[in-house]
mmCIF file of C-alpha atoms and ligand atoms in Angstrom:
data_model
loop_
_atom_site.group_PDB
_atom_site.id
_atom_site.type_symbol
_atom_site.label_atom_id
_atom_site.label_comp_id
_atom_site.label_asym_id
_atom_site.label_seq_id
_atom_site.Cartn_x
_atom_site.Cartn_y
_atom_site.Cartn_z
ATOM 1 C CA MET A 408 10.863 12.045 -31.770
ATOM 2 C CA THR A 409 8.207 10.259 -29.748
ATOM 3 C CA ASN A 410 7.662 11.579 -26.233
ATOM 4 C CA VAL A 411 7.502 8.607 -23.927
ATOM 5 C CA LEU A 412 6.694 8.764 -20.185
ATOM 6 C CA VAL A 413 7.845 5.794 -18.084
ATOM 7 C CA THR A 414 6.501 5.827 -14.520
ATOM 8 C CA GLY A 415 8.446 3.821 -11.910
ATOM 9 C CA GLY A 416 11.472 3.793 -14.222
ATOM 10 C CA ALA A 417 13.943 3.679 -11.306
ATOM 11 C CA GLY A 418 12.558 0.333 -10.119
ATOM 12 C CA PHE A 419 13.437 -3.167 -11.239
ATOM 13 C CA ILE A 420 11.369 -3.715 -14.416
ATOM 14 C CA GLY A 421 11.009 0.041 -15.194
ATOM 15 C CA SER A 422 14.752 0.596 -15.276
ATOM 16 C CA ASN A 423 15.347 -2.509 -17.371
ATOM 17 C CA PHE A 424 12.683 -1.151 -19.748
ATOM 18 C CA VAL A 425 14.156 2.321 -19.879
ATOM 19 C CA ARG A 426 17.631 0.969 -20.670
ATOM 20 C CA TRP A 427 16.275 -1.492 -23.200
ATOM 21 C CA ALA A 428 14.017 1.052 -24.908
ATOM 22 C CA HIS A 429 16.752 3.699 -24.979
ATOM 23 C CA ASN A 430 18.822 1.290 -27.080
ATOM 24 C CA ALA A 431 16.001 -0.164 -29.171
ATOM 25 C CA HIS A 432 14.283 3.146 -30.014
ATOM 26 C CA PRO A 433 16.671 5.936 -30.937
ATOM 27 C CA ASP A 434 13.627 8.027 -31.822
ATOM 28 C CA TRP A 435 12.177 7.933 -28.310
ATOM 29 C CA GLN A 436 12.557 10.919 -25.943
ATOM 30 C CA ILE A 437 12.111 9.179 -22.584
ATOM 31 C CA THR A 438 11.013 10.833 -19.339
ATOM 32 C CA THR A 439 11.241 8.737 -16.172
ATOM 33 C CA LEU A 440 8.868 9.795 -13.397
ATOM 34 C CA ASP A 441 9.695 8.149 -10.094
ATOM 35 C CA LYS A 442 9.075 8.888 -6.453
ATOM 36 C CA LEU A 443 12.240 6.999 -5.423
ATOM 37 C CA THR A 444 10.617 4.917 -2.726
ATOM 38 C CA TYR A 445 12.824 2.251 -1.017
ATOM 39 C CA ALA A 446 12.529 0.259 -4.330
ATOM 40 C CA GLY A 447 13.558 3.105 -6.656
ATOM 41 C CA ARG A 448 17.288 3.509 -7.137
ATOM 42 C CA MET A 449 19.026 6.182 -9.232
ATOM 43 C CA GLU A 450 21.903 3.707 -9.781
ATOM 44 C CA ASN A 451 19.490 1.663 -11.946
ATOM 45 C CA LEU A 452 19.365 4.523 -14.436
ATOM 46 C CA ALA A 453 23.149 5.261 -14.532
ATOM 47 C CA ALA A 454 23.432 4.032 -18.138
ATOM 48 C CA VAL A 455 20.975 6.695 -19.427
ATOM 49 C CA MET A 456 21.410 9.602 -17.046
ATOM 50 C CA ASP A 457 23.841 11.457 -19.357
ATOM 51 C CA SER A 458 21.772 10.833 -22.465
ATOM 52 C CA PRO A 459 20.074 13.804 -24.140
ATOM 53 C CA ARG A 460 17.263 11.374 -24.938
ATOM 54 C CA HIS A 461 16.459 10.713 -21.288
ATOM 55 C CA ARG A 462 15.204 12.966 -18.463
ATOM 56 C CA PHE A 463 14.552 12.071 -14.859
ATOM 57 C CA VAL A 464 11.771 13.676 -12.853
ATOM 58 C CA HIS A 465 11.499 13.001 -9.138
ATOM 59 C CA GLY A 466 7.846 12.940 -8.233
ATOM 60 C CA ASP A 467 4.750 11.046 -7.190
ATOM 61 C CA ILE A 468 2.279 9.729 -9.757
ATOM 62 C CA ALA A 469 -0.513 10.558 -7.310
ATOM 63 C CA ASP A 470 0.473 14.233 -7.445
ATOM 64 C CA ALA A 471 -1.534 15.659 -10.342
ATOM 65 C CA ALA A 472 0.506 18.859 -10.399
ATOM 66 C CA VAL A 473 3.664 16.884 -11.311
ATOM 67 C CA ALA A 474 2.268 13.908 -13.195
ATOM 68 C CA GLY A 475 -0.505 15.709 -15.137
ATOM 69 C CA PRO A 476 1.699 17.905 -17.387
ATOM 70 C CA LEU A 477 4.079 14.986 -18.072
ATOM 71 C CA VAL A 478 1.191 12.756 -19.215
ATOM 72 C CA ARG A 479 -0.384 15.533 -21.290
ATOM 73 C CA GLU A 480 2.863 16.094 -23.292
ATOM 74 C CA SER A 481 3.296 12.333 -24.020
ATOM 75 C CA GLU A 482 2.473 10.181 -27.002
ATOM 76 C CA LEU A 483 3.123 7.004 -25.071
ATOM 77 C CA VAL A 484 2.824 6.282 -21.321
ATOM 78 C CA VAL A 485 4.222 3.054 -19.932
ATOM 79 C CA HIS A 486 3.014 2.883 -16.355
ATOM 80 C CA PHE A 487 5.148 0.660 -14.069
ATOM 81 C CA ALA A 488 5.028 2.753 -10.837
ATOM 82 C CA ALA A 489 3.548 0.786 -8.011
ATOM 83 C CA GLU A 490 4.054 -0.675 -4.593
ATOM 84 C CA THR A 491 4.853 -4.208 -5.565
ATOM 85 C CA HIS A 492 5.710 -6.561 -2.729
ATOM 86 C CA VAL A 493 2.983 -8.905 -1.474
ATOM 87 C CA ASP A 494 4.589 -9.348 1.954
ATOM 88 C CA ARG A 495 4.753 -5.576 2.506
ATOM 89 C CA SER A 496 1.112 -5.273 1.449
ATOM 90 C CA ILE A 497 0.217 -7.830 4.134
ATOM 91 C CA GLN A 498 2.152 -5.824 6.720
ATOM 92 C CA SER A 499 0.424 -2.557 5.651
ATOM 93 C CA ALA A 500 -1.742 -1.921 2.614
ATOM 94 C CA ALA A 501 -2.166 1.861 2.700
ATOM 95 C CA ASP A 502 0.646 2.770 0.283
ATOM 96 C CA PHE A 503 -0.661 0.172 -2.159
ATOM 97 C CA ILE A 504 -4.085 1.832 -2.319
ATOM 98 C CA THR A 505 -2.553 5.305 -2.638
ATOM 99 C CA THR A 506 -0.053 4.505 -5.342
ATOM 100 C CA ASP A 507 -1.486 1.589 -7.240
ATOM 101 C CA VAL A 508 -5.132 2.692 -7.280
ATOM 102 C CA ILE A 509 -5.202 6.469 -6.760
ATOM 103 C CA GLY A 510 -1.904 7.050 -8.545
ATOM 104 C CA THR A 511 -3.180 5.203 -11.628
ATOM 105 C CA PHE A 512 -6.457 7.204 -11.441
ATOM 106 C CA VAL A 513 -4.468 10.467 -11.455
ATOM 107 C CA LEU A 514 -2.515 9.376 -14.556
ATOM 108 C CA LEU A 515 -5.671 8.244 -16.326
ATOM 109 C CA GLU A 516 -7.437 11.560 -15.609
ATOM 110 C CA ALA A 517 -4.505 13.345 -17.235
ATOM 111 C CA ALA A 518 -4.525 10.904 -20.086
ATOM 112 C CA ARG A 519 -8.101 12.045 -20.905
ATOM 113 C CA GLN A 520 -6.611 15.477 -21.698
ATOM 114 C CA ALA A 521 -3.490 14.355 -23.520
ATOM 115 C CA PRO A 522 -3.954 15.508 -27.132
ATOM 116 C CA ASN A 523 -1.305 13.297 -28.707
ATOM 117 C CA LEU A 524 -1.530 10.173 -26.593
ATOM 118 C CA LYS A 525 -1.452 7.006 -28.728
ATOM 119 C CA ARG A 526 -0.991 4.377 -26.030
ATOM 120 C CA PHE A 527 -1.319 4.130 -22.266
ATOM 121 C CA ILE A 528 0.236 0.810 -21.204
ATOM 122 C CA GLN A 529 -1.007 -0.302 -17.829
ATOM 123 C CA ILE A 530 1.517 -2.797 -16.425
ATOM 124 C CA SER A 531 -0.602 -5.278 -14.540
ATOM 125 C CA THR A 532 0.210 -8.736 -13.164
ATOM 126 C CA ASP A 533 -0.865 -12.360 -13.347
ATOM 127 C CA GLU A 534 -1.613 -12.058 -9.639
ATOM 128 C CA VAL A 535 -4.927 -10.318 -10.468
ATOM 129 C CA TYR A 536 -6.286 -13.724 -11.556
ATOM 130 C CA GLY A 537 -5.702 -15.094 -8.079
ATOM 131 C CA SER A 538 -4.479 -18.595 -7.356
ATOM 132 C CA VAL A 539 -5.060 -21.071 -10.225
ATOM 133 C CA PRO A 540 -4.853 -24.689 -9.091
ATOM 134 C CA THR A 541 -4.932 -26.081 -12.638
ATOM 135 C CA GLY A 542 -4.770 -24.863 -16.209
ATOM 136 C CA ALA A 543 -3.667 -21.406 -17.307
ATOM 137 C CA SER A 544 -5.284 -17.999 -16.958
ATOM 138 C CA ARG A 545 -6.667 -16.453 -20.117
ATOM 139 C CA GLU A 546 -7.226 -12.707 -20.540
ATOM 140 C CA THR A 547 -10.997 -13.200 -20.372
ATOM 141 C CA ASP A 548 -10.923 -15.053 -17.042
ATOM 142 C CA GLU A 549 -12.517 -13.615 -13.955
ATOM 143 C CA LEU A 550 -10.180 -11.618 -11.685
ATOM 144 C CA ARG A 551 -9.971 -13.039 -8.108
ATOM 145 C CA PRO A 552 -7.181 -11.190 -6.379
ATOM 146 C CA ARG A 553 -6.493 -12.527 -2.883
ATOM 147 C CA ASN A 554 -4.021 -10.134 -1.213
ATOM 148 C CA PRO A 555 -3.904 -6.324 -0.859
ATOM 149 C CA TYR A 556 -1.177 -6.015 -3.547
ATOM 150 C CA SER A 557 -3.072 -8.002 -6.173
ATOM 151 C CA ALA A 558 -6.360 -6.377 -5.240
ATOM 152 C CA SER A 559 -4.830 -2.914 -5.686
ATOM 153 C CA LYS A 560 -3.354 -3.966 -9.071
ATOM 154 C CA ALA A 561 -6.722 -5.363 -10.137
ATOM 155 C CA GLY A 562 -8.300 -2.026 -9.261
ATOM 156 C CA ALA A 563 -5.719 -0.190 -11.417
ATOM 157 C CA ASP A 564 -6.091 -2.755 -14.245
ATOM 158 C CA ARG A 565 -9.865 -2.317 -14.380
ATOM 159 C CA LEU A 566 -9.622 1.466 -13.985
ATOM 160 C CA ALA A 567 -7.397 1.593 -17.095
ATOM 161 C CA TYR A 568 -9.924 -0.549 -18.959
ATOM 162 C CA SER A 569 -12.818 1.676 -17.853
ATOM 163 C CA TYR A 570 -11.048 4.797 -19.064
ATOM 164 C CA TRP A 571 -10.790 3.192 -22.490
ATOM 165 C CA ALA A 572 -14.400 1.988 -22.449
ATOM 166 C CA THR A 573 -15.784 5.288 -21.117
ATOM 167 C CA TYR A 574 -13.480 8.049 -22.396
ATOM 168 C CA ASN A 575 -11.597 6.341 -25.186
ATOM 169 C CA VAL A 576 -8.229 6.681 -23.429
ATOM 170 C CA PRO A 577 -5.969 4.435 -25.599
ATOM 171 C CA ALA A 578 -5.233 2.019 -22.713
ATOM 172 C CA ILE A 579 -3.832 -1.485 -23.106
ATOM 173 C CA ILE A 580 -3.302 -3.759 -20.135
ATOM 174 C CA THR A 581 -0.442 -6.263 -19.861
ATOM 175 C CA ARG A 582 -0.463 -8.993 -17.197
ATOM 176 C CA ALA A 583 3.026 -10.439 -16.695
ATOM 177 C CA SER A 584 4.137 -13.360 -14.597
ATOM 178 C CA ASN A 585 6.917 -13.201 -11.978
ATOM 179 C CA ASN A 586 9.924 -11.380 -13.391
ATOM 180 C CA TYR A 587 13.597 -12.004 -12.602
ATOM 181 C CA GLY A 588 16.849 -10.490 -13.755
ATOM 182 C CA PRO A 589 19.305 -7.711 -12.820
ATOM 183 C CA ASN A 590 18.455 -4.857 -10.435
ATOM 184 C CA GLN A 591 15.578 -6.544 -8.624
ATOM 185 C CA PHE A 592 15.343 -5.287 -5.053
ATOM 186 C CA PRO A 593 16.569 -7.936 -2.591
ATOM 187 C CA GLU A 594 13.170 -8.490 -0.933
ATOM 188 C CA LYS A 595 11.630 -10.636 -3.716
ATOM 189 C CA VAL A 596 12.434 -14.294 -3.552
ATOM 190 C CA ILE A 597 15.152 -14.632 -6.235
ATOM 191 C CA PRO A 598 17.368 -11.694 -5.310
ATOM 192 C CA LEU A 599 16.822 -12.373 -1.566
ATOM 193 C CA PHE A 600 17.787 -16.011 -1.853
ATOM 194 C CA VAL A 601 20.706 -15.338 -4.258
ATOM 195 C CA THR A 602 22.252 -12.649 -2.003
ATOM 196 C CA ASN A 603 21.687 -14.722 1.177
ATOM 197 C CA ALA A 604 23.288 -17.682 -0.596
ATOM 198 C CA ILE A 605 26.274 -15.572 -1.634
ATOM 199 C CA ASP A 606 26.650 -14.623 2.039
ATOM 200 C CA ASN A 607 26.178 -18.263 3.123
ATOM 201 C CA ILE A 608 23.177 -17.439 5.350
ATOM 202 C CA PRO A 609 19.827 -19.295 5.473
ATOM 203 C CA VAL A 610 17.121 -18.805 2.849
ATOM 204 C CA PRO A 611 13.598 -18.575 4.362
ATOM 205 C CA LEU A 612 11.239 -20.807 2.391
ATOM 206 C CA TYR A 613 7.550 -20.182 3.157
ATOM 207 C CA GLY A 614 5.308 -23.114 4.091
ATOM 208 C CA ASP A 615 5.818 -26.409 2.281
ATOM 209 C CA GLY A 616 7.685 -24.725 -0.599
ATOM 210 C CA LEU A 617 5.349 -26.206 -3.179
ATOM 211 C CA ASN A 618 3.804 -22.924 -4.385
ATOM 212 C CA VAL A 619 4.334 -22.455 -8.105
ATOM 213 C CA ARG A 620 5.389 -19.331 -9.985
ATOM 214 C CA ASP A 621 5.918 -18.903 -13.737
ATOM 215 C CA TRP A 622 9.261 -17.125 -14.221
ATOM 216 C CA LEU A 623 9.731 -14.528 -16.960
ATOM 217 C CA HIS A 624 13.110 -12.926 -17.715
ATOM 218 C CA VAL A 625 12.778 -9.144 -17.520
ATOM 219 C CA ASP A 626 14.209 -8.771 -21.079
ATOM 220 C CA ASP A 627 11.427 -10.984 -22.418
ATOM 221 C CA HIS A 628 8.943 -8.798 -20.519
ATOM 222 C CA CYS A 629 10.423 -5.682 -22.136
ATOM 223 C CA ARG A 630 10.136 -7.234 -25.590
ATOM 224 C CA GLY A 631 6.561 -8.250 -24.859
ATOM 225 C CA ILE A 632 5.573 -4.711 -23.859
ATOM 226 C CA ASP A 633 7.228 -3.438 -27.040
ATOM 227 C CA VAL A 634 5.184 -5.806 -29.216
ATOM 228 C CA VAL A 635 2.018 -4.699 -27.456
ATOM 229 C CA ILE A 636 2.888 -1.018 -28.009
ATOM 230 C CA ASP A 637 3.510 -1.760 -31.672
ATOM 231 C CA SER A 638 0.776 -4.229 -32.517
ATOM 232 C CA GLY A 639 -1.708 -4.418 -29.623
ATOM 233 C CA THR A 640 -5.280 -3.166 -29.769
ATOM 234 C CA ASN A 641 -6.522 -0.467 -27.412
ATOM 235 C CA GLY A 642 -8.843 -1.765 -24.699
ATOM 236 C CA GLU A 643 -7.365 -5.265 -24.868
ATOM 237 C CA VAL A 644 -5.466 -7.301 -22.234
ATOM 238 C CA TYR A 645 -2.310 -9.294 -23.017
ATOM 239 C CA ASN A 646 -0.757 -11.952 -20.813
ATOM 240 C CA ILE A 647 3.066 -12.059 -20.815
ATOM 241 C CA GLY A 648 4.392 -15.257 -19.223
ATOM 242 C CA GLY A 649 7.700 -17.055 -19.408
ATOM 243 C CA GLY A 650 6.231 -20.554 -19.458
ATOM 244 C CA ASN A 651 8.631 -21.626 -16.709
ATOM 245 C CA GLU A 652 6.513 -23.076 -13.929
ATOM 246 C CA VAL A 653 8.721 -23.947 -10.971
ATOM 247 C CA THR A 654 7.938 -24.763 -7.347
ATOM 248 C CA ASN A 655 9.677 -22.564 -4.785
ATOM 249 C CA VAL A 656 11.578 -25.497 -3.358
ATOM 250 C CA ASP A 657 12.886 -26.439 -6.800
ATOM 251 C CA LEU A 658 13.843 -22.821 -7.441
ATOM 252 C CA THR A 659 15.657 -22.676 -4.138
ATOM 253 C CA HIS A 660 17.685 -25.814 -4.878
ATOM 254 C CA ARG A 661 18.654 -24.387 -8.260
ATOM 255 C CA ILE A 662 19.779 -21.085 -6.713
ATOM 256 C CA LEU A 663 21.841 -22.774 -4.030
ATOM 257 C CA GLU A 664 23.449 -25.034 -6.633
ATOM 258 C CA LEU A 665 24.368 -22.057 -8.842
ATOM 259 C CA ALA A 666 25.787 -20.234 -5.843
ATOM 260 C CA GLY A 667 27.725 -23.339 -4.789
ATOM 261 C CA ARG A 668 25.984 -23.597 -1.408
ATOM 262 C CA PRO A 669 24.516 -26.658 0.349
ATOM 263 C CA SER A 670 20.753 -27.284 0.664
ATOM 264 C CA THR A 671 21.162 -27.194 4.426
ATOM 265 C CA LEU A 672 20.833 -23.416 4.039
ATOM 266 C CA ILE A 673 17.078 -23.945 3.405
ATOM 267 C CA ARG A 674 15.110 -22.762 6.452
ATOM 268 C CA LYS A 675 11.408 -23.676 6.282
ATOM 269 C CA VAL A 676 9.488 -20.871 7.954
ATOM 270 C CA ALA A 677 5.852 -20.058 8.612
ATOM 271 C CA ASP A 678 3.798 -19.597 5.469
ATOM 272 C CA ARG A 679 2.708 -16.243 4.014
ATOM 273 C CA GLN A 680 -0.917 -15.428 4.977
ATOM 274 C CA GLY A 681 -3.283 -16.133 2.096
ATOM 275 C CA HIS A 682 -0.352 -17.463 0.040
ATOM 276 C CA ASP A 683 -1.469 -17.989 -3.552
ATOM 277 C CA ARG A 684 -0.624 -21.543 -4.517
ATOM 278 C CA ARG A 685 -0.014 -21.196 -8.180
ATOM 279 C CA TYR A 686 -0.027 -18.724 -11.055
ATOM 280 C CA ALA A 687 0.075 -19.769 -14.744
ATOM 281 C CA LEU A 688 -0.656 -17.828 -17.909
ATOM 282 C CA ASP A 689 -1.976 -18.718 -21.324
ATOM 283 C CA THR A 690 0.136 -16.494 -23.579
ATOM 284 C CA SER A 691 -1.333 -17.489 -26.966
ATOM 285 C CA LYS A 692 -2.806 -14.003 -27.546
ATOM 286 C CA LEU A 693 0.580 -12.266 -27.390
ATOM 287 C CA ARG A 694 2.260 -15.090 -29.258
ATOM 288 C CA GLY A 695 -0.285 -14.418 -31.989
ATOM 289 C CA LEU A 696 1.350 -10.968 -32.370
ATOM 290 C CA GLY A 697 4.741 -12.607 -32.937
ATOM 291 C CA TRP A 698 6.221 -12.551 -29.414
ATOM 292 C CA ALA A 699 7.855 -15.522 -27.710
ATOM 293 C CA PRO A 700 10.190 -15.654 -24.746
ATOM 294 C CA GLN A 701 13.852 -15.938 -25.740
ATOM 295 C CA VAL A 702 15.591 -16.463 -22.455
ATOM 296 C CA GLY A 703 15.641 -20.071 -21.164
ATOM 297 C CA PHE A 704 15.159 -20.287 -17.428
ATOM 298 C CA GLU A 705 18.406 -22.154 -16.681
ATOM 299 C CA GLN A 706 20.475 -19.716 -18.655
ATOM 300 C CA GLY A 707 18.555 -16.671 -17.320
ATOM 301 C CA LEU A 708 18.845 -17.799 -13.723
ATOM 302 C CA ALA A 709 22.543 -18.480 -14.029
ATOM 303 C CA ALA A 710 23.099 -15.043 -15.592
ATOM 304 C CA THR A 711 21.078 -13.430 -12.787
ATOM 305 C CA VAL A 712 23.111 -15.176 -10.070
ATOM 306 C CA ASP A 713 26.237 -13.968 -11.852
ATOM 307 C CA TRP A 714 24.863 -10.438 -11.943
ATOM 308 C CA TYR A 715 24.391 -10.380 -8.189
ATOM 309 C CA ARG A 716 27.850 -11.862 -7.694
ATOM 310 C CA GLN A 717 29.427 -9.156 -9.841
ATOM 311 C CA ASN A 718 27.344 -6.282 -8.465
ATOM 312 C CA GLU A 719 27.712 -6.519 -4.747
ATOM 313 C CA THR A 720 28.182 -2.754 -4.668
ATOM 314 C CA TRP A 721 24.535 -2.498 -5.825
ATOM 315 C CA TRP A 722 22.915 -4.699 -3.173
ATOM 316 C CA ARG A 723 25.255 -4.842 -0.214
ATOM 317 C CA PRO A 724 24.609 -1.236 0.909
ATOM 318 C CA ILE A 725 20.840 -1.953 0.782
ATOM 319 C CA LYS A 726 21.109 -5.141 2.837
ATOM 320 C CA GLU A 727 23.776 -4.001 5.276
ATOM 321 C CA GLN A 728 23.389 -0.257 5.726
ATOM 322 C CA ASP A 729 19.834 0.686 4.826
ATOM 323 C CA GLN A 730 17.985 0.976 8.165
ATOM 324 C CA ALA A 731 14.550 0.783 6.517
ATOM 325 C CA TYR A 732 15.524 -2.515 4.897
ATOM 326 C CA ARG A 733 16.855 -3.883 8.162
ATOM 327 C CA THR A 734 13.625 -2.930 9.898
ATOM 328 C CA TYR A 735 11.551 -4.588 7.148
ATOM 329 C CA TYR A 736 13.704 -7.744 7.246
ATOM 330 C CA GLN A 737 13.392 -7.999 11.032
ATOM 331 C CA ALA A 738 9.603 -7.529 10.949
ATOM 332 C CA GLN A 739 9.212 -10.073 8.125
ATOM 333 C CA TYR A 740 11.614 -12.793 9.237
ATOM 334 C CA GLY A 741 12.834 -11.981 12.730
ATOM 335 C CA THR A 742 10.062 -13.721 14.590
ATOM 336 C CA ARG A 743 8.951 -16.142 11.860
ATOM 337 C CA ALA A 744 8.755 -19.495 13.566
ATOM 338 C CA GLY A 745 9.668 -22.631 11.650
ATOM 339 C CA ALA A 746 6.757 -24.209 9.817
HETATM 340 P P1 NAD B 1027 9.696 -2.180 -8.056
HETATM 341 O O1 NAD B 1027 9.096 -2.209 -6.702
HETATM 342 O O2 NAD B 1027 11.071 -2.686 -8.247
HETATM 343 O O3 NAD B 1027 9.686 -0.693 -8.571
HETATM 344 C C1 NAD B 1027 8.602 0.212 -8.421
HETATM 345 C C2 NAD B 1027 9.067 1.613 -8.819
HETATM 346 O O4 NAD B 1027 7.950 2.474 -8.710
HETATM 347 C C3 NAD B 1027 10.160 2.183 -7.878
HETATM 348 O O5 NAD B 1027 11.151 2.782 -8.670
HETATM 349 C C4 NAD B 1027 9.440 3.184 -7.000
HETATM 350 O O6 NAD B 1027 10.236 4.215 -6.572
HETATM 351 C C5 NAD B 1027 8.329 3.663 -7.984
HETATM 352 N N1 NAD B 1027 7.170 4.196 -7.308
HETATM 353 C C6 NAD B 1027 6.503 3.651 -6.247
HETATM 354 N N2 NAD B 1027 5.491 4.453 -5.902
HETATM 355 C C7 NAD B 1027 5.517 5.573 -6.727
HETATM 356 C C8 NAD B 1027 4.757 6.699 -6.851
HETATM 357 N N3 NAD B 1027 3.705 6.939 -6.007
HETATM 358 N N4 NAD B 1027 5.061 7.637 -7.790
HETATM 359 C C9 NAD B 1027 6.136 7.416 -8.625
HETATM 360 N N5 NAD B 1027 6.914 6.319 -8.543
HETATM 361 C C10 NAD B 1027 6.603 5.384 -7.598
HETATM 362 O O7 NAD B 1027 8.627 -2.883 -8.985
HETATM 363 P P2 NAD B 1027 8.817 -3.840 -10.253
HETATM 364 O O8 NAD B 1027 9.020 -5.218 -9.766
HETATM 365 O O9 NAD B 1027 9.816 -3.220 -11.173
HETATM 366 O O10 NAD B 1027 7.371 -3.747 -10.911
HETATM 367 C C11 NAD B 1027 7.049 -2.777 -11.852
HETATM 368 C C12 NAD B 1027 5.615 -2.987 -12.307
HETATM 369 O O11 NAD B 1027 5.449 -4.249 -12.896
HETATM 370 C C13 NAD B 1027 4.599 -2.862 -11.186
HETATM 371 O O12 NAD B 1027 3.433 -2.197 -11.674
HETATM 372 C C14 NAD B 1027 4.244 -4.309 -10.860
HETATM 373 O O13 NAD B 1027 2.959 -4.445 -10.327
HETATM 374 C C15 NAD B 1027 4.365 -4.949 -12.233
HETATM 375 N N6 NAD B 1027 4.745 -6.364 -12.263
HETATM 376 C C16 NAD B 1027 5.824 -6.809 -11.564
HETATM 377 C C17 NAD B 1027 6.159 -8.171 -11.658
HETATM 378 C C18 NAD B 1027 7.382 -8.675 -10.917
HETATM 379 O O14 NAD B 1027 7.605 -9.914 -10.935
HETATM 380 N N7 NAD B 1027 8.239 -7.886 -10.356
HETATM 381 C C19 NAD B 1027 5.396 -9.054 -12.373
HETATM 382 C C20 NAD B 1027 4.278 -8.546 -13.088
HETATM 383 C C21 NAD B 1027 3.935 -7.186 -12.997
HETATM 384 P P1 TYD B 1028 7.834 -13.027 -4.347
HETATM 385 O O1 TYD B 1028 9.171 -12.908 -4.966
HETATM 386 O O2 TYD B 1028 7.537 -12.193 -3.148
HETATM 387 O O3 TYD B 1028 6.761 -12.774 -5.495
HETATM 388 P P2 TYD B 1028 5.145 -12.976 -5.466
HETATM 389 O O4 TYD B 1028 4.663 -13.149 -4.099
HETATM 390 O O5 TYD B 1028 4.700 -11.668 -6.036
HETATM 391 O O6 TYD B 1028 4.909 -14.129 -6.374
HETATM 392 O O7 TYD B 1028 7.593 -14.527 -3.936
HETATM 393 C C1 TYD B 1028 7.682 -15.547 -4.898
HETATM 394 C C2 TYD B 1028 7.382 -16.851 -4.207
HETATM 395 O O8 TYD B 1028 8.384 -17.133 -3.231
HETATM 396 C C3 TYD B 1028 6.063 -16.830 -3.411
HETATM 397 O O9 TYD B 1028 5.414 -18.113 -3.521
HETATM 398 C C4 TYD B 1028 6.490 -16.621 -1.983
HETATM 399 C C5 TYD B 1028 7.868 -17.297 -1.916
HETATM 400 N N1 TYD B 1028 8.822 -16.689 -0.952
HETATM 401 C C6 TYD B 1028 9.427 -17.474 0.023
HETATM 402 O O10 TYD B 1028 9.219 -18.723 0.109
HETATM 403 N N2 TYD B 1028 10.312 -16.881 0.875
HETATM 404 C C7 TYD B 1028 10.552 -15.560 0.840
HETATM 405 O O11 TYD B 1028 11.321 -15.051 1.689
HETATM 406 C C8 TYD B 1028 9.934 -14.767 -0.175
HETATM 407 C C9 TYD B 1028 10.214 -13.277 -0.270
HETATM 408 C C10 TYD B 1028 9.048 -15.374 -1.068
#
């Protein structure tokens, strides 16, 4: 058996990865370490909770007493745990520094003392490149993060690299584009707009709606990480992008159409501060290892809308009963004047 530590495995991508890897790798003994912040949900791990090949540990990656022993017993670490929402980082950046930067540092320090560690996968993001008006970011491009979230992730990304260059920690960095799919917390644009549309309430589109994101289905992200674990080279960076560049306004129209709602639900609101205009990735390096996205955007988006339709018991309690969510929503949208 291979001892695998997945941090942040109760969140959106982490839980999809744990479920996917549990099926794909019967020889993996998976430990999920998660602090269960607002974004971490035990329900996301229901499918593996009874498995003898999965163990859940409730804890903070920045707590060396908890995280250290788990890293030291692992052969593979896949590090997803992070504060992840740009809008929240603009409201308050402190947790982003503590978790994304210091938490990653704590894991890397433990990784220096892990006798059997073969890979430490640092899950980074295309947002570290900053806004790219034209062309597509390559792994060798300069990092120009422009908001507290992407700056924290850039810090973690380069820390992981430095631990490889300095101490030979077997780190690999992946930089994925915007993910979508099941179990994404309803604060990011797709699950927020889908669930608002299901409820027939307005969807708040920032600014002129012409910002571009490259959408990657979470299953394609999982497969990309797996290829990197298998065939990547330590110390290297791999972009993982879906190749689906869509403006926010186009995305919003598609969601409303799939939900059977009129475009009059679109509410143009004040723009995000420092809003990155466009992200785009050159993925030829990972494609060179045999990976290619398999989920078409139309098909993936339709399946995602269906998932939210069929899993109201997952998101409705968050949106309707969770006081912390209500407080966040009010702070973010309550006073947002029309653009
Ligand atoms: P998420 O917010 O849904 O989940 C984050 C998880 O990390 C939660 O389960 C949370 O409880 C846990 N966590 C937070 N702080 C922790 C701490 N201190 N200790 C232990 N656990 C902690 O995030 P996501 O969208 O699934 O993103 C996962 C990773 O992928 C992040 O590193 C993110 O930067 C990266 N990423 C995300 C996207 C995207 O589109 N969502 C794209 C590229 C990269
Ligand atoms: P988001 O899902 O927060 O991801 P990120 O900022 O990490 O790319 O936002 C995706 C895009 O959608 C981004 O350009 C901001 C925009 N957006 C809105 O227009 N309205 C919203 O309510 C949200 C949450 C995002």
